[in-house]
Amino acid sequence: PAWRLDGIPAESVRELDVLIAEDLEALLDEFRPRTIFNCIAFGAYSFQTDPGLIYRTNFLATEQLLRLLQDREIAAYVHAGSSSEYGANASGPAEGAELAPNSDYAVSKAACAHLISYYGTVRSLPCMNLRLYSIYGPLEDPSRLMPTLVGEAVRGTLPQFVNPAVSRDFVFVEDACMAFIKAAVEMKPSLQGKSFNIGSGTKTTIGDLAETARQVFGIAEEPRFTMAGRHWDLTDWFADPSAAANALGITPLGTVLGSAVVATEPDDFAVAPVYAVRKLLDRQGRSFADIDVWEINEAFAAMVLTVLHDLPEIDREKVNPNGGAIALGHPVGASAARVVVDTCRTLQRQGGGL
């Protein structure tokens, strides 16, 4: 099985060739799924170049699966489409914009979008196509941009980059997963067969990304934009996510405006947040009074007390308003996610802020 499936119980994994109808039908008979997320794809990586395999994997396998699902009772079929469907027409296109695919992969994904439209609108299959933009995060192939960049940056250097003007619309993988769930939950006849852009709407150039990495990791080295780009790369490649926001309720919880990293001697770890707070406020040109909510992680109660003691400028009424980790729980490996999400939710209830 694929390396991403390591650790998943063997009884939850099935190996099959999705191009063999009998194998695919046997899988559907075994599990009788009500919700199907189709994330099968080939050709998204620059080293996946076989046109025949691209079309067989992306289009023919999808056609075969939809045909088999037609006679089954399902609640939702959600397809992993791609922003590549827009091809050269990639500057914030709405879903109804012309598709101008510029690679075999893009053509195969655009064909799937039309196929899903047909099955949804003509054959009444509860199906939807999500045009995913640049997904990054855990379990990403190590050869891709983000893992390569972070891997080099933690060692104090930078990888080679393509043209600094080339852009992406980056989407964290957990947000993409939530989009699939939202699409399945919100499935209804008026949405069947439709495609939705899953992106942030933010254009981030490779130059922007390189500079962000330098700041976050404290790298003095100047970036080298000497790597050959992919033939389908574009300088304006970003989403118009408004339709997904309106129809599926997919909206950003918040925007990360900056970050700061600080290390101390092991015995002084409790004061590290003090230095990090001052460093970030200085970097952002903000004051303590500008901050509406402070989430200070309670690895230990003493940490919060130390931060408040050393930073008397912080308004204590704005600190951990829903309780800290001692009250809410300390999720293993997810403390930062809990803190960030709690902050965003609190700011939403307050109508926004920092």
Steps between C-alpha positions, in 0.01 A plus 500: 500500500596866468738626770234742624297201618771381740347446843144454376359161607528241223126426519432859394715485186415345163732475202344487155529626145224757458515451124369145540123528526459169684746604772334836545154347513614243757632782719168684482311179577718434804464840663180641345616858566252784526768768464791474258802732489693433178858624545654285225735695276805457280697773325497768770874454561750608236648148490162343410505550125340195334199646310325166465521428871386856579181463297428143611551578869329838515219474247425138409512381863267784600255419219498137605441587865215743426334242276513243780366750755206593277299196612595519866349706779764754596478828687801676346785453256768769538776514241852638543521731202777750437560867441700375199165462323513876435842471338603834353185665635621488861474857632222470757249330268143439611369149451319596180815636335639339187719196561827534306700191605871515419618147586382140468424502871291816464307354206425180692375694802290736287344197332406364843333832588279473190428136577394585855284784370324252270444241773379760747266703281377242248518172693427651845799345673591690821849595389728803519845603373744693722767691310786483748775758491852448646445262789784466752553347842563167676550193276584714199743340255849598620603610151247781493563868572393538863672189644815584306496862618439416867754217495770736373392794717529311829863438403550873448505508122263535204434272202509619142178667386330549165418844359412727798197635312334158474210485746292251696186505712600291802239299693580300814409133463264499800302782340477295181374202702238720663388613153430137406294451815310825443426402141358164609292652780360781283423277200154572355338493155583863422873431556523167318754499220654833596868587536635720780835672543679400820760770556574797720475763227849619599772520236836401650800526273806280532690818586255572784540145628879517495498827694253362757727199554798729553314698765344206684818292510745791533690417181747760371562322171356666190258274310612348168234499230687265269281189490326412175125542529220274383369583154153569640612739777338846492564838660136548596353180645250556778139420584170679518357313801176700527270228361628240748455751781140574400383150410700282737585738783873454442661814635838565667499499879767765495820627341850447639667840482836403642702272724814501711729220613709523818722244673636515853715283724303191613472626858346826375237356268215664693614849398533424128146632429598833657774553243285365218215741579729802505676387182173452310344829613815682397507321165136589436529855626222445754448570868357286781182708487440390139443139602140394567557141614807336655523119494798390709545126506501342845764239452521570874304757700827667587559590137197727480584655837858563386387667178252723682760589762763596242253668263279715726384688188270206415136554601421195713132520411597406144711195594366148431136620512363145459746342740844368422635153444454408867126564471443384141751222462848472357471310166810298422676645198227758440548770762582768243196408290273520804637840597467645149149367442377618841642845426327517162167381639515756780582780256211392276258526792638845575459613142869483408827634631857394568 
